[in-house]
PDB file of C-alpha atoms and ligand atoms in Angstrom:
ATOM      1  CA  MET A   1     101.413 -20.384 -74.162  1.00 74.00           C
ATOM      2  CA  THR A   2     104.658 -19.109 -74.166  1.00 89.00           C
ATOM      3  CA  MET A   3     105.067 -15.495 -75.160  1.00 94.00           C
ATOM      4  CA  ALA A   4     108.492 -13.853 -76.545  1.00 97.00           C
ATOM      5  CA  LYS A   5     110.373 -12.401 -73.070  1.00 97.00           C
ATOM      6  CA  ILE A   6     112.088  -8.704 -73.325  1.00 98.00           C
ATOM      7  CA  ILE A   7     114.583  -9.575 -71.020  1.00 98.00           C
ATOM      8  CA  GLY A   8     116.499  -6.311 -70.581  1.00 98.00           C
ATOM      9  CA  GLY A   9     117.991  -3.413 -72.710  1.00 98.00           C
ATOM     10  CA  VAL A  10     121.366  -1.872 -73.917  1.00 98.00           C
ATOM     11  CA  ALA A  11     122.086   1.196 -75.226  1.00 98.00           C
ATOM     12  CA  THR A  12     125.571   2.831 -76.756  1.00 98.00           C
ATOM     13  CA  THR A  13     126.956   5.616 -78.548  1.00 97.00           C
ATOM     14  CA  HIS A  14     127.253   4.515 -81.992  1.00 97.00           C
ATOM     15  CA  VAL A  15     130.147   6.986 -83.035  1.00 95.00           C
ATOM     16  CA  PRO A  16     131.844   6.127 -86.734  1.00 95.00           C
ATOM     17  CA  ALA A  17     135.111   5.798 -85.046  1.00 95.00           C
ATOM     18  CA  ILE A  18     134.948   3.805 -82.746  1.00 96.00           C
ATOM     19  CA  GLY A  19     134.590   0.894 -86.219  1.00 95.00           C
ATOM     20  CA  LYS A  20     137.656   1.969 -87.348  1.00 94.00           C
ATOM     21  CA  ALA A  21     139.174   1.767 -83.375  1.00 95.00           C
ATOM     22  CA  ILE A  22     137.787  -2.124 -83.748  1.00 95.00           C
ATOM     23  CA  ALA A  23     139.126  -2.382 -87.188  1.00 93.00           C
ATOM     24  CA  ASP A  24     142.776  -1.455 -85.397  1.00 94.00           C
ATOM     25  CA  GLY A  25     142.709  -2.949 -82.586  1.00 94.00           C
ATOM     26  CA  LYS A  26     143.028  -0.357 -80.620  1.00 96.00           C
ATOM     27  CA  GLU A  27     140.495  -1.255 -78.247  1.00 96.00           C
ATOM     28  CA  ASN A  28     142.931  -0.981 -75.179  1.00 96.00           C
ATOM     29  CA  ASP A  29     144.960   2.093 -76.156  1.00 97.00           C
ATOM     30  CA  PRO A  30     144.658   4.582 -73.440  1.00 96.00           C
ATOM     31  CA  TYR A  31     142.266   6.698 -75.401  1.00 97.00           C
ATOM     32  CA  TRP A  32     139.864   4.231 -76.493  1.00 97.00           C
ATOM     33  CA  GLN A  33     140.338   1.360 -73.129  1.00 97.00           C
ATOM     34  CA  PRO A  34     137.487   3.734 -70.903  1.00 97.00           C
ATOM     35  CA  PHE A  35     135.092   3.391 -73.288  1.00 97.00           C
ATOM     36  CA  PHE A  36     135.584  -0.432 -74.250  1.00 98.00           C
ATOM     37  CA  LYS A  37     135.894  -1.368 -70.633  1.00 97.00           C
ATOM     38  CA  GLY A  38     132.199  -1.158 -70.581  1.00 97.00           C
ATOM     39  CA  PHE A  39     131.773  -3.307 -72.417  1.00 98.00           C
ATOM     40  CA  ASP A  40     133.009  -6.298 -70.192  1.00 98.00           C
ATOM     41  CA  TYR A  41     129.593  -6.054 -68.099  1.00 98.00           C
ATOM     42  CA  VAL A  42     127.664  -6.233 -71.334  1.00 98.00           C
ATOM     43  CA  HIS A  43     129.330  -9.513 -72.288  1.00 98.00           C
ATOM     44  CA  ASP A  44     129.038 -10.978 -69.052  1.00 98.00           C
ATOM     45  CA  TRP A  45     125.018  -9.832 -69.145  1.00 98.00           C
ATOM     46  CA  LEU A  46     124.838 -11.110 -72.604  1.00 98.00           C
ATOM     47  CA  ALA A  47     126.367 -14.528 -72.356  1.00 97.00           C
ATOM     48  CA  ARG A  48     124.323 -14.974 -68.694  1.00 98.00           C
ATOM     49  CA  THR A  49     120.481 -14.129 -70.272  1.00 97.00           C
ATOM     50  CA  LYS A  50     121.239 -15.533 -73.686  1.00 98.00           C
ATOM     51  CA  PRO A  51     118.712 -13.400 -76.182  1.00 98.00           C
ATOM     52  CA  ASP A  52     117.739 -14.644 -79.189  1.00 98.00           C
ATOM     53  CA  VAL A  53     116.934 -11.205 -81.103  1.00 98.00           C
ATOM     54  CA  ALA A  54     117.734  -7.309 -80.962  1.00 98.00           C
ATOM     55  CA  VAL A  55     115.507  -4.652 -81.266  1.00 99.00           C
ATOM     56  CA  ILE A  56     117.610  -2.106 -82.387  1.00 98.00           C
ATOM     57  CA  PHE A  57     116.029   1.452 -81.938  1.00 98.00           C
ATOM     58  CA  TYR A  58     118.879   3.411 -84.631  1.00 98.00           C
ATOM     59  CA  ASN A  59     119.028   6.680 -86.850  1.00 98.00           C
ATOM     60  CA  ASP A  60     120.178   6.113 -90.755  1.00 98.00           C
ATOM     61  CA  HIS A  61     122.774   8.398 -91.451  1.00 96.00           C
ATOM     62  CA  GLY A  62     122.417   8.487 -95.257  1.00 96.00           C
ATOM     63  CA  LEU A  63     122.860   5.065 -96.330  1.00 97.00           C
ATOM     64  CA  ASN A  64     119.219   3.341 -96.758  1.00 98.00           C
ATOM     65  CA  PHE A  65     117.465   6.513 -96.511  1.00 97.00           C
ATOM     66  CA  PHE A  66     118.313  10.475 -97.899  1.00 96.00           C
ATOM     67  CA  LEU A  67     116.311  14.160 -97.745  1.00 95.00           C
ATOM     68  CA  ASP A  68     115.189  12.950-100.720  1.00 96.00           C
ATOM     69  CA  LYS A  69     112.951  10.045 -98.787  1.00 96.00           C
ATOM     70  CA  LEU A  70     113.227  10.473 -95.026  1.00 97.00           C
ATOM     71  CA  PRO A  71     110.506   8.181 -92.939  1.00 98.00           C
ATOM     72  CA  THR A  72     109.857   9.755 -89.560  1.00 98.00           C
ATOM     73  CA  PHE A  73     109.349   5.686 -88.466  1.00 98.00           C
ATOM     74  CA  ALA A  74     111.063   3.133 -90.225  1.00 98.00           C
ATOM     75  CA  VAL A  75     110.494  -0.779 -89.211  1.00 98.00           C
ATOM     76  CA  GLY A  76     112.389  -3.743 -91.105  1.00 98.00           C
ATOM     77  CA  ALA A  77     111.031  -6.816 -92.245  1.00 98.00           C
ATOM     78  CA  ALA A  78     113.911  -8.523 -94.009  1.00 98.00           C
ATOM     79  CA  ASP A  79     115.694 -11.880 -94.051  1.00 98.00           C
ATOM     80  CA  GLU A  80     118.403 -10.575 -93.823  1.00 97.00           C
ATOM     81  CA  TYR A  81     120.414  -6.769 -93.828  1.00 97.00           C
ATOM     82  CA  ARG A  82     122.955  -6.052 -95.632  1.00 96.00           C
ATOM     83  CA  SER A  83     125.320  -3.098 -94.846  1.00 95.00           C
ATOM     84  CA  GLU A  84     128.101  -0.917 -97.203  1.00 96.00           C
ATOM     85  CA  ASP A  85     130.867   1.074 -97.519  1.00 95.00           C
ATOM     86  CA  GLU A  86     129.503   4.705 -95.622  1.00 93.00           C
ATOM     87  CA  GLY A  87     132.913   6.289 -96.218  1.00 87.00           C
ATOM     88  CA  TRP A  88     133.878   6.371 -92.346  1.00 82.00           C
ATOM     89  CA  GLY A  89     137.161   4.338 -93.468  1.00 85.00           C
ATOM     90  CA  ILE A  90     135.572   1.268 -91.791  1.00 89.00           C
ATOM     91  CA  PRO A  91     135.217  -2.263 -92.839  1.00 90.00           C
ATOM     92  CA  VAL A  92     131.786  -3.386 -93.911  1.00 93.00           C
ATOM     93  CA  SER A  93     130.178  -5.267 -91.674  1.00 93.00           C
ATOM     94  CA  ARG A  94     128.411  -9.024 -92.072  1.00 92.00           C
ATOM     95  CA  ALA A  95     125.114  -8.903 -92.593  1.00 95.00           C
ATOM     96  CA  ALA A  96     122.672 -10.148 -89.734  1.00 96.00           C
ATOM     97  CA  ALA A  97     119.217 -12.331 -89.925  1.00 97.00           C
ATOM     98  CA  GLY A  98     116.154 -10.564 -89.945  1.00 98.00           C
ATOM     99  CA  ASP A  99     112.873 -12.612 -88.100  1.00 98.00           C
ATOM    100  CA  PRO A 100     110.418 -11.342 -90.750  1.00 98.00           C
ATOM    101  CA  ALA A 101     107.768 -12.743 -88.660  1.00 98.00           C
ATOM    102  CA  LEU A 102     108.544 -11.268 -85.434  1.00 98.00           C
ATOM    103  CA  SER A 103     108.590  -7.640 -87.410  1.00 98.00           C
ATOM    104  CA  TRP A 104     105.410  -8.445 -88.887  1.00 98.00           C
ATOM    105  CA  HIS A 105     103.758  -8.560 -85.800  1.00 98.00           C
ATOM    106  CA  LEU A 106     105.291  -5.555 -84.787  1.00 98.00           C
ATOM    107  CA  ILE A 107     104.284  -3.660 -87.653  1.00 98.00           C
ATOM    108  CA  ASN A 108     100.833  -5.092 -87.815  1.00 98.00           C
ATOM    109  CA  ALA A 109     100.571  -3.762 -83.641  1.00 98.00           C
ATOM    110  CA  LEU A 110     102.358  -0.386 -83.994  1.00 98.00           C
ATOM    111  CA  VAL A 111      99.314   0.368 -87.035  1.00 98.00           C
ATOM    112  CA  ALA A 112      96.795  -0.547 -84.997  1.00 98.00           C
ATOM    113  CA  ASP A 113      97.688   1.365 -82.172  1.00 98.00           C
ATOM    114  CA  GLU A 114      98.115   4.070 -84.816  1.00 98.00           C
ATOM    115  CA  PHE A 115     101.674   4.333 -85.562  1.00 98.00           C
ATOM    116  CA  ASP A 116     102.127   4.280 -89.745  1.00 97.00           C
ATOM    117  CA  VAL A 117     105.346   3.281 -90.064  1.00 98.00           C
ATOM    118  CA  THR A 118     107.344   2.825 -93.021  1.00 98.00           C
ATOM    119  CA  MET A 119     107.643  -0.879 -94.022  1.00 98.00           C
ATOM    120  CA  CYS A 120     111.096  -2.178 -95.332  1.00 98.00           C
ATOM    121  CA  GLN A 121     111.732  -5.419 -96.831  1.00 98.00           C
ATOM    122  CA  ASN A 122     114.279  -4.378 -98.269  1.00 98.00           C
ATOM    123  CA  MET A 123     116.907  -2.377 -95.950  1.00 98.00           C
ATOM    124  CA  LEU A 124     120.151  -1.643 -95.198  1.00 98.00           C
ATOM    125  CA  ILE A 125     121.605  -1.317 -91.773  1.00 98.00           C
ATOM    126  CA  ASP A 126     123.980   1.593 -91.554  1.00 97.00           C
ATOM    127  CA  HIS A 127     126.925   2.351 -88.109  1.00 97.00           C
ATOM    128  CA  ALA A 128     124.631   2.914 -85.946  1.00 98.00           C
ATOM    129  CA  VAL A 129     123.235  -0.674 -85.534  1.00 98.00           C
ATOM    130  CA  THR A 130     126.823  -1.864 -86.899  1.00 97.00           C
ATOM    131  CA  ILE A 131     128.437  -0.678 -84.299  1.00 97.00           C
ATOM    132  CA  PRO A 132     126.730  -1.656 -81.237  1.00 98.00           C
ATOM    133  CA  MET A 133     126.746  -5.268 -82.967  1.00 98.00           C
ATOM    134  CA  ALA A 134     130.177  -5.559 -83.149  1.00 96.00           C
ATOM    135  CA  LEU A 135     130.953  -3.936 -79.602  1.00 98.00           C
ATOM    136  CA  MET A 136     127.873  -6.279 -78.067  1.00 98.00           C
ATOM    137  CA  TRP A 137     129.639  -9.475 -80.258  1.00 97.00           C
ATOM    138  CA  PRO A 138     132.778  -8.604 -80.870  1.00 94.00           C
ATOM    139  CA  THR A 139     133.681 -12.614 -81.426  1.00 88.00           C
ATOM    140  CA  ALA A 140     131.112 -12.618 -84.177  1.00 85.00           C
ATOM    141  CA  ALA A 141     131.964 -10.137 -85.142  1.00 85.00           C
ATOM    142  CA  ALA A 142     135.605 -10.877 -85.968  1.00 81.00           C
ATOM    143  CA  ALA A 143     134.251 -13.873 -87.188  1.00 73.00           C
ATOM    144  CA  LYS A 144     133.773 -11.869 -90.221  1.00 67.00           C
ATOM    145  CA  ALA A 145     136.028 -14.423 -92.682  1.00 57.00           C
ATOM    146  CA  SER A 146     133.160 -17.362 -91.625  1.00 65.00           C
ATOM    147  CA  PRO A 147     129.935 -16.251 -93.487  1.00 64.00           C
ATOM    148  CA  ALA A 148     129.085 -20.075 -91.813  1.00 66.00           C
ATOM    149  CA  LYS A 149     129.481 -18.469 -88.135  1.00 71.00           C
ATOM    150  CA  PRO A 150     126.710 -15.996 -88.006  1.00 85.00           C
ATOM    151  CA  TRP A 151     125.958 -13.042 -85.206  1.00 94.00           C
ATOM    152  CA  PRO A 152     124.385 -15.098 -81.951  1.00 96.00           C
ATOM    153  CA  VAL A 153     120.712 -13.037 -83.003  1.00 97.00           C
ATOM    154  CA  LYS A 154     118.671 -12.094 -84.884  1.00 98.00           C
ATOM    155  CA  ILE A 155     117.362  -7.937 -85.950  1.00 98.00           C
ATOM    156  CA  VAL A 156     114.353  -6.119 -86.386  1.00 98.00           C
ATOM    157  CA  PRO A 157     115.946  -2.546 -87.102  1.00 98.00           C
ATOM    158  CA  VAL A 158     113.707   0.159 -86.197  1.00 99.00           C
ATOM    159  CA  GLU A 159     114.580   2.639 -87.249  1.00 98.00           C
ATOM    160  CA  ILE A 160     113.639   6.872 -86.548  1.00 98.00           C
ATOM    161  CA  ASN A 161     114.600  10.127 -88.136  1.00 98.00           C
ATOM    162  CA  THR A 162     116.858  12.138 -85.583  1.00 98.00           C
ATOM    163  CA  VAL A 163     117.986  14.139 -89.047  1.00 96.00           C
ATOM    164  CA  GLN A 164     115.484  16.258 -91.303  1.00 96.00           C
ATOM    165  CA  HIS A 165     113.862  18.483 -88.964  1.00 97.00           C
ATOM    166  CA  PRO A 166     110.451  18.043 -88.197  1.00 98.00           C
ATOM    167  CA  LEU A 167     111.514  15.377 -86.234  1.00 98.00           C
ATOM    168  CA  PRO A 168     109.036  13.276 -83.916  1.00 98.00           C
ATOM    169  CA  SER A 169     108.509  14.634 -79.995  1.00 98.00           C
ATOM    170  CA  LEU A 170     110.013  12.644 -76.950  1.00 98.00           C
ATOM    171  CA  LYS A 171     107.252  11.544 -76.038  1.00 98.00           C
ATOM    172  CA  ARG A 172     105.788  10.208 -79.489  1.00 98.00           C
ATOM    173  CA  CYS A 173     108.764   7.687 -79.042  1.00 98.00           C
ATOM    174  CA  LEU A 174     108.420   6.460 -75.756  1.00 98.00           C
ATOM    175  CA  LYS A 175     105.208   5.486 -76.777  1.00 98.00           C
ATOM    176  CA  LEU A 176     106.221   4.180 -79.834  1.00 98.00           C
ATOM    177  CA  GLY A 177     108.416   1.842 -77.375  1.00 98.00           C
ATOM    178  CA  ARG A 178     105.956   1.135 -75.429  1.00 98.00           C
ATOM    179  CA  SER A 179     103.565  -0.241 -78.217  1.00 98.00           C
ATOM    180  CA  ILE A 180     106.374  -2.121 -79.237  1.00 98.00           C
ATOM    181  CA  GLY A 181     107.106  -3.492 -76.019  1.00 98.00           C
ATOM    182  CA  ARG A 182     102.828  -4.571 -75.475  1.00 98.00           C
ATOM    183  CA  ALA A 183     103.311  -6.388 -78.345  1.00 98.00           C
ATOM    184  CA  ILE A 184     106.675  -7.951 -77.938  1.00 98.00           C
ATOM    185  CA  ASP A 185     105.200  -9.415 -74.652  1.00 97.00           C
ATOM    186  CA  CYS A 186     102.286 -11.507 -76.641  1.00 96.00           C
ATOM    187  CA  TYR A 187     104.044 -12.760 -79.622  1.00 98.00           C
ATOM    188  CA  PRO A 188     103.660 -16.509 -78.842  1.00 97.00           C
ATOM    189  CA  GLN A 189     107.094 -17.473 -79.400  1.00 97.00           C
ATOM    190  CA  ASN A 190     109.803 -18.849 -77.215  1.00 96.00           C
ATOM    191  CA  LEU A 191     111.862 -15.928 -78.036  1.00 98.00           C
ATOM    192  CA  ARG A 192     114.495 -14.213 -75.070  1.00 98.00           C
ATOM    193  CA  VAL A 193     114.923 -10.411 -76.687  1.00 98.00           C
ATOM    194  CA  VAL A 194     116.357  -7.813 -75.785  1.00 98.00           C
ATOM    195  CA  VAL A 195     115.631  -3.661 -76.547  1.00 98.00           C
ATOM    196  CA  VAL A 196     119.127  -1.658 -78.427  1.00 98.00           C
ATOM    197  CA  ALA A 197     118.797   1.550 -78.377  1.00 98.00           C
ATOM    198  CA  THR A 198     122.171   3.366 -80.220  1.00 98.00           C
ATOM    199  CA  GLY A 199     123.375   6.694 -80.479  1.00 97.00           C
ATOM    200  CA  GLY A 200     123.516   9.710 -77.830  1.00 92.00           C
ATOM    201  CA  LEU A 201     124.084  11.131 -75.649  1.00 97.00           C
ATOM    202  CA  SER A 202     124.867  14.744 -75.550  1.00 95.00           C
ATOM    203  CA  HIS A 203     126.942  15.665 -79.182  1.00 94.00           C
ATOM    204  CA  GLN A 204     127.341  18.703 -82.087  1.00 94.00           C
ATOM    205  CA  LEU A 205     128.878  18.311 -84.585  1.00 91.00           C
ATOM    206  CA  ASP A 206     128.584  21.603 -86.705  1.00 90.00           C
ATOM    207  CA  GLY A 207     127.835  24.988 -86.579  1.00 91.00           C
ATOM    208  CA  ALA A 208     128.309  27.808 -83.714  1.00 92.00           C
ATOM    209  CA  ARG A 209     128.627  25.326 -80.767  1.00 93.00           C
ATOM    210  CA  ALA A 210     130.029  22.126 -82.756  1.00 94.00           C
ATOM    211  CA  GLY A 211     132.204  20.143 -80.129  1.00 93.00           C
ATOM    212  CA  PHE A 212     129.038  20.915 -77.278  1.00 93.00           C
ATOM    213  CA  ILE A 213     128.698  18.032 -74.461  1.00 94.00           C
ATOM    214  CA  ASN A 214     126.509  18.495 -71.811  1.00 96.00           C
ATOM    215  CA  LYS A 215     127.838  16.236 -68.548  1.00 97.00           C
ATOM    216  CA  GLU A 216     125.539  17.376 -66.114  1.00 98.00           C
ATOM    217  CA  PHE A 217     122.214  16.904 -69.062  1.00 98.00           C
ATOM    218  CA  ASP A 218     123.400  13.762 -69.830  1.00 98.00           C
ATOM    219  CA  ALA A 219     123.587  12.914 -66.549  1.00 98.00           C
ATOM    220  CA  LEU A 220     120.077  14.351 -65.491  1.00 98.00           C
ATOM    221  CA  CYS A 221     119.092  11.712 -68.486  1.00 98.00           C
ATOM    222  CA  LEU A 222     120.478   8.583 -67.269  1.00 98.00           C
ATOM    223  CA  ASP A 223     118.554   9.005 -64.033  1.00 98.00           C
ATOM    224  CA  LYS A 224     115.200  10.101 -65.421  1.00 98.00           C
ATOM    225  CA  ILE A 225     115.256   6.972 -67.870  1.00 98.00           C
ATOM    226  CA  VAL A 226     114.930   4.639 -65.657  1.00 98.00           C
ATOM    227  CA  ALA A 227     111.798   4.988 -63.513  1.00 96.00           C
ATOM    228  CA  GLU A 228     110.530   8.785 -64.798  1.00 97.00           C
ATOM    229  CA  PRO A 229     110.955   8.740 -69.018  1.00 98.00           C
ATOM    230  CA  GLU A 230     107.758  10.575 -68.257  1.00 98.00           C
ATOM    231  CA  ALA A 231     110.045  13.887 -67.147  1.00 98.00           C
ATOM    232  CA  LEU A 232     111.936  13.452 -70.201  1.00 98.00           C
ATOM    233  CA  ALA A 233     109.235  13.055 -72.544  1.00 98.00           C
ATOM    234  CA  ARG A 234     108.232  16.642 -71.618  1.00 98.00           C
ATOM    235  CA  TYR A 235     111.246  17.973 -73.024  1.00 98.00           C
ATOM    236  CA  SER A 236     110.491  19.787 -76.923  1.00 98.00           C
ATOM    237  CA  ILE A 237     113.135  19.225 -79.391  1.00 98.00           C
ATOM    238  CA  HIS A 238     113.911  22.470 -79.527  1.00 97.00           C
ATOM    239  CA  ASP A 239     114.953  22.443 -76.067  1.00 98.00           C
ATOM    240  CA  TRP A 240     116.482  19.026 -76.433  1.00 98.00           C
ATOM    241  CA  VAL A 241     118.917  20.405 -78.793  1.00 97.00           C
ATOM    242  CA  LYS A 242     119.154  23.144 -76.486  1.00 97.00           C
ATOM    243  CA  GLU A 243     120.448  21.226 -73.852  1.00 97.00           C
ATOM    244  CA  SER A 244     121.952  18.028 -75.635  1.00 97.00           C
ATOM    245  CA  GLY A 245     123.503  19.387 -78.821  1.00 96.00           C
ATOM    246  CA  SER A 246     122.106  19.096 -82.538  1.00 95.00           C
ATOM    247  CA  GLN A 247     122.421  15.079 -82.809  1.00 96.00           C
ATOM    248  CA  GLY A 248     122.044  14.574 -79.116  1.00 97.00           C
ATOM    249  CA  VAL A 249     118.710  14.362 -80.476  1.00 98.00           C
ATOM    250  CA  GLU A 250     120.015  10.364 -81.449  1.00 98.00           C
ATOM    251  CA  PHE A 251     118.229  10.321 -77.297  1.00 98.00           C
ATOM    252  CA  LEU A 252     115.075   9.507 -79.459  1.00 98.00           C
ATOM    253  CA  ASN A 253     116.373   5.861 -80.065  1.00 98.00           C
ATOM    254  CA  TRP A 254     116.970   5.514 -76.333  1.00 98.00           C
ATOM    255  CA  MET A 255     113.175   7.079 -75.085  1.00 98.00           C
ATOM    256  CA  ALA A 256     112.057   4.225 -77.922  1.00 98.00           C
ATOM    257  CA  MET A 257     114.327   1.249 -75.733  1.00 98.00           C
ATOM    258  CA  ARG A 258     112.830   2.960 -72.589  1.00 98.00           C
ATOM    259  CA  GLY A 259     108.860   2.309 -73.721  1.00 98.00           C
ATOM    260  CA  ALA A 260     110.018  -1.407 -74.614  1.00 98.00           C
ATOM    261  CA  LEU A 261     110.910  -2.193 -71.567  1.00 98.00           C
ATOM    262  CA  THR A 262     107.360  -2.776 -69.886  1.00 97.00           C
ATOM    263  CA  GLY A 263     108.035  -4.688 -66.790  1.00 97.00           C
ATOM    264  CA  ARG A 264     109.863  -3.183 -63.591  1.00 97.00           C
ATOM    265  CA  VAL A 265     113.407  -1.235 -64.734  1.00 98.00           C
ATOM    266  CA  SER A 266     116.683  -1.120 -63.376  1.00 98.00           C
ATOM    267  CA  GLU A 267     119.617  -0.120 -64.098  1.00 98.00           C
ATOM    268  CA  LEU A 268     122.379  -3.256 -63.810  1.00 98.00           C
ATOM    269  CA  ALA A 269     125.847  -1.119 -65.452  1.00 98.00           C
ATOM    270  CA  ARG A 270     126.905   2.693 -66.729  1.00 98.00           C
ATOM    271  CA  ASN A 271     129.597   3.544 -67.911  1.00 98.00           C
ATOM    272  CA  TYR A 272     129.900   7.286 -69.406  1.00 98.00           C
ATOM    273  CA  HIS A 273     132.798   8.537 -70.874  1.00 96.00           C
ATOM    274  CA  ILE A 274     134.050  11.771 -72.803  1.00 95.00           C
ATOM    275  CA  PRO A 275     134.978  12.338 -75.227  1.00 91.00           C
ATOM    276  CA  ILE A 276     135.049   9.882 -77.597  1.00 91.00           C
ATOM    277  CA  SER A 277     135.465  11.657 -81.024  1.00 91.00           C
ATOM    278  CA  ASN A 278     133.246  14.764 -80.310  1.00 92.00           C
ATOM    279  CA  THR A 279     130.455  13.254 -78.262  1.00 95.00           C
ATOM    280  CA  ALA A 280     129.851  12.104 -75.149  1.00 96.00           C
ATOM    281  CA  ALA A 281     129.759   8.376 -74.844  1.00 97.00           C
ATOM    282  CA  ALA A 282     127.737   6.084 -73.427  1.00 97.00           C
ATOM    283  CA  THR A 283     126.860   2.588 -72.862  1.00 98.00           C
ATOM    284  CA  VAL A 284     124.366   1.204 -70.336  1.00 98.00           C
ATOM    285  CA  VAL A 285     122.570  -1.809 -69.603  1.00 98.00           C
ATOM    286  CA  TYR A 286     119.144  -1.986 -68.454  1.00 98.00           C
ATOM    287  CA  ASP A 287     116.932  -4.891 -66.389  1.00 98.00           C
ATOM    288  CA  ASN A 288     113.358  -5.443 -67.407  1.00 98.00           C
ATOM    289  CA  GLN A 289     111.277  -7.378 -64.393  1.00 95.00           C
ATOM    290  CA  THR A 290     108.332  -9.175 -65.497  1.00 88.00           C
ATOM    291  CA  ASP A 291     105.623 -10.506 -63.350  1.00 76.00           C
ATOM    292  CA  GLU A 292     106.958 -14.366 -64.537  1.00 68.00           C
ATOM    293  CA  ALA A 293     110.527 -13.944 -63.194  1.00 58.00           C
ATOM    294  CA  ARG A 294     109.524 -12.119 -59.973  1.00 54.00           C
ATOM    295  CA  LYS A 295     107.047 -15.351 -59.474  1.00 55.00           C
ATOM    296  CA  ALA A 296     109.615 -17.416 -60.274  1.00 55.00           C
ATOM    297  CA  ALA A 297     112.323 -15.636 -58.235  1.00 51.00           C
TER     298      ALA A 297
HETATM  299 FE1  LIG B 301     125.164   9.176 -84.966  1.00 50.23          FE
END
C-alpha cells in the first residue's frame, strides 16, 4: 500500500512587514532583497519536490484565538481556511483548502499519543500562515484575483501557543512533531507532505529589551536543530526567553517541524539576515531522507 511521504521541511520568519513588502512590490529593494533572495532555493526545491499538502506549525496572534480562550495545541480540521484583516495594512490572503481526512488522521494519532489537542473545524489563519505561503508560492499568492487557481497545496494548520504563559516546553513540541511525523508516515494515501514552521528567530518586541537579537544563539539553534534537536529541547522556556527574546519562543514551531521529520535530516539551504523589522530572519530548507528513498537512490 502506498503511504504518505514526508519530503522535507521549510522554516521561515513570518513578520507582518513582509506581507506589506510583498503588497508594495518591494522584494528587490535593498532592505528586502537579502531576505527575499533566500526564497530562490525554496522555489526551486518546491518545483522539484511538488508537495500535495503542507502541515504548518505556527502560532496565532489574536485572529482565531485570543487571551480569553487559548489552547496549547490546536489542529485545523476544516475544508477551507480563510484569513481576515488583522490590522497590519496587508491585503487579506486568499483562502487555503484543507485536507480534513488527513487532519482527522493526525488528530486521532495525537490523542492516541496522549496529546489532548483542540480540534478546529472552523479556523481562521493569520499572517503566520499566509505570509509563509505567499513567500513559498508567490505566483499563487499573486493570483488572488483568479479564485479558480488555488494554492498548489492543501494545508493542515497546527497552532501552538507561544503567546500566553505557561507555554508548552521545547521538548513537548518536539514530541508533538514526532507524533505527527509518525502519523503521516502511516497515512495510507499517496501524498507528498512538506512540513512548515513559521516564526522566530530571536526577537523581542516589547519591554526594556525591545529590539533584542542574539545572532550567536540563532546560529547555535540552526546548527543543533538538524542533528541534535534534543540539545535544544533541554532549554527551559525561561532560559529560551533570556537567550532568544520574548517572541523568540516562536521557535517552538521549529521544534515541532523538526520532530515531524522522521527520516535522516539534512539542511539543504539556509538564509539568515538581520534585521527584518525587529527580528532575526531565517529561511531554511530541510531534506528528509526515508529508508524507501535511500533504497531507491
Ligand atoms: Fe509572530
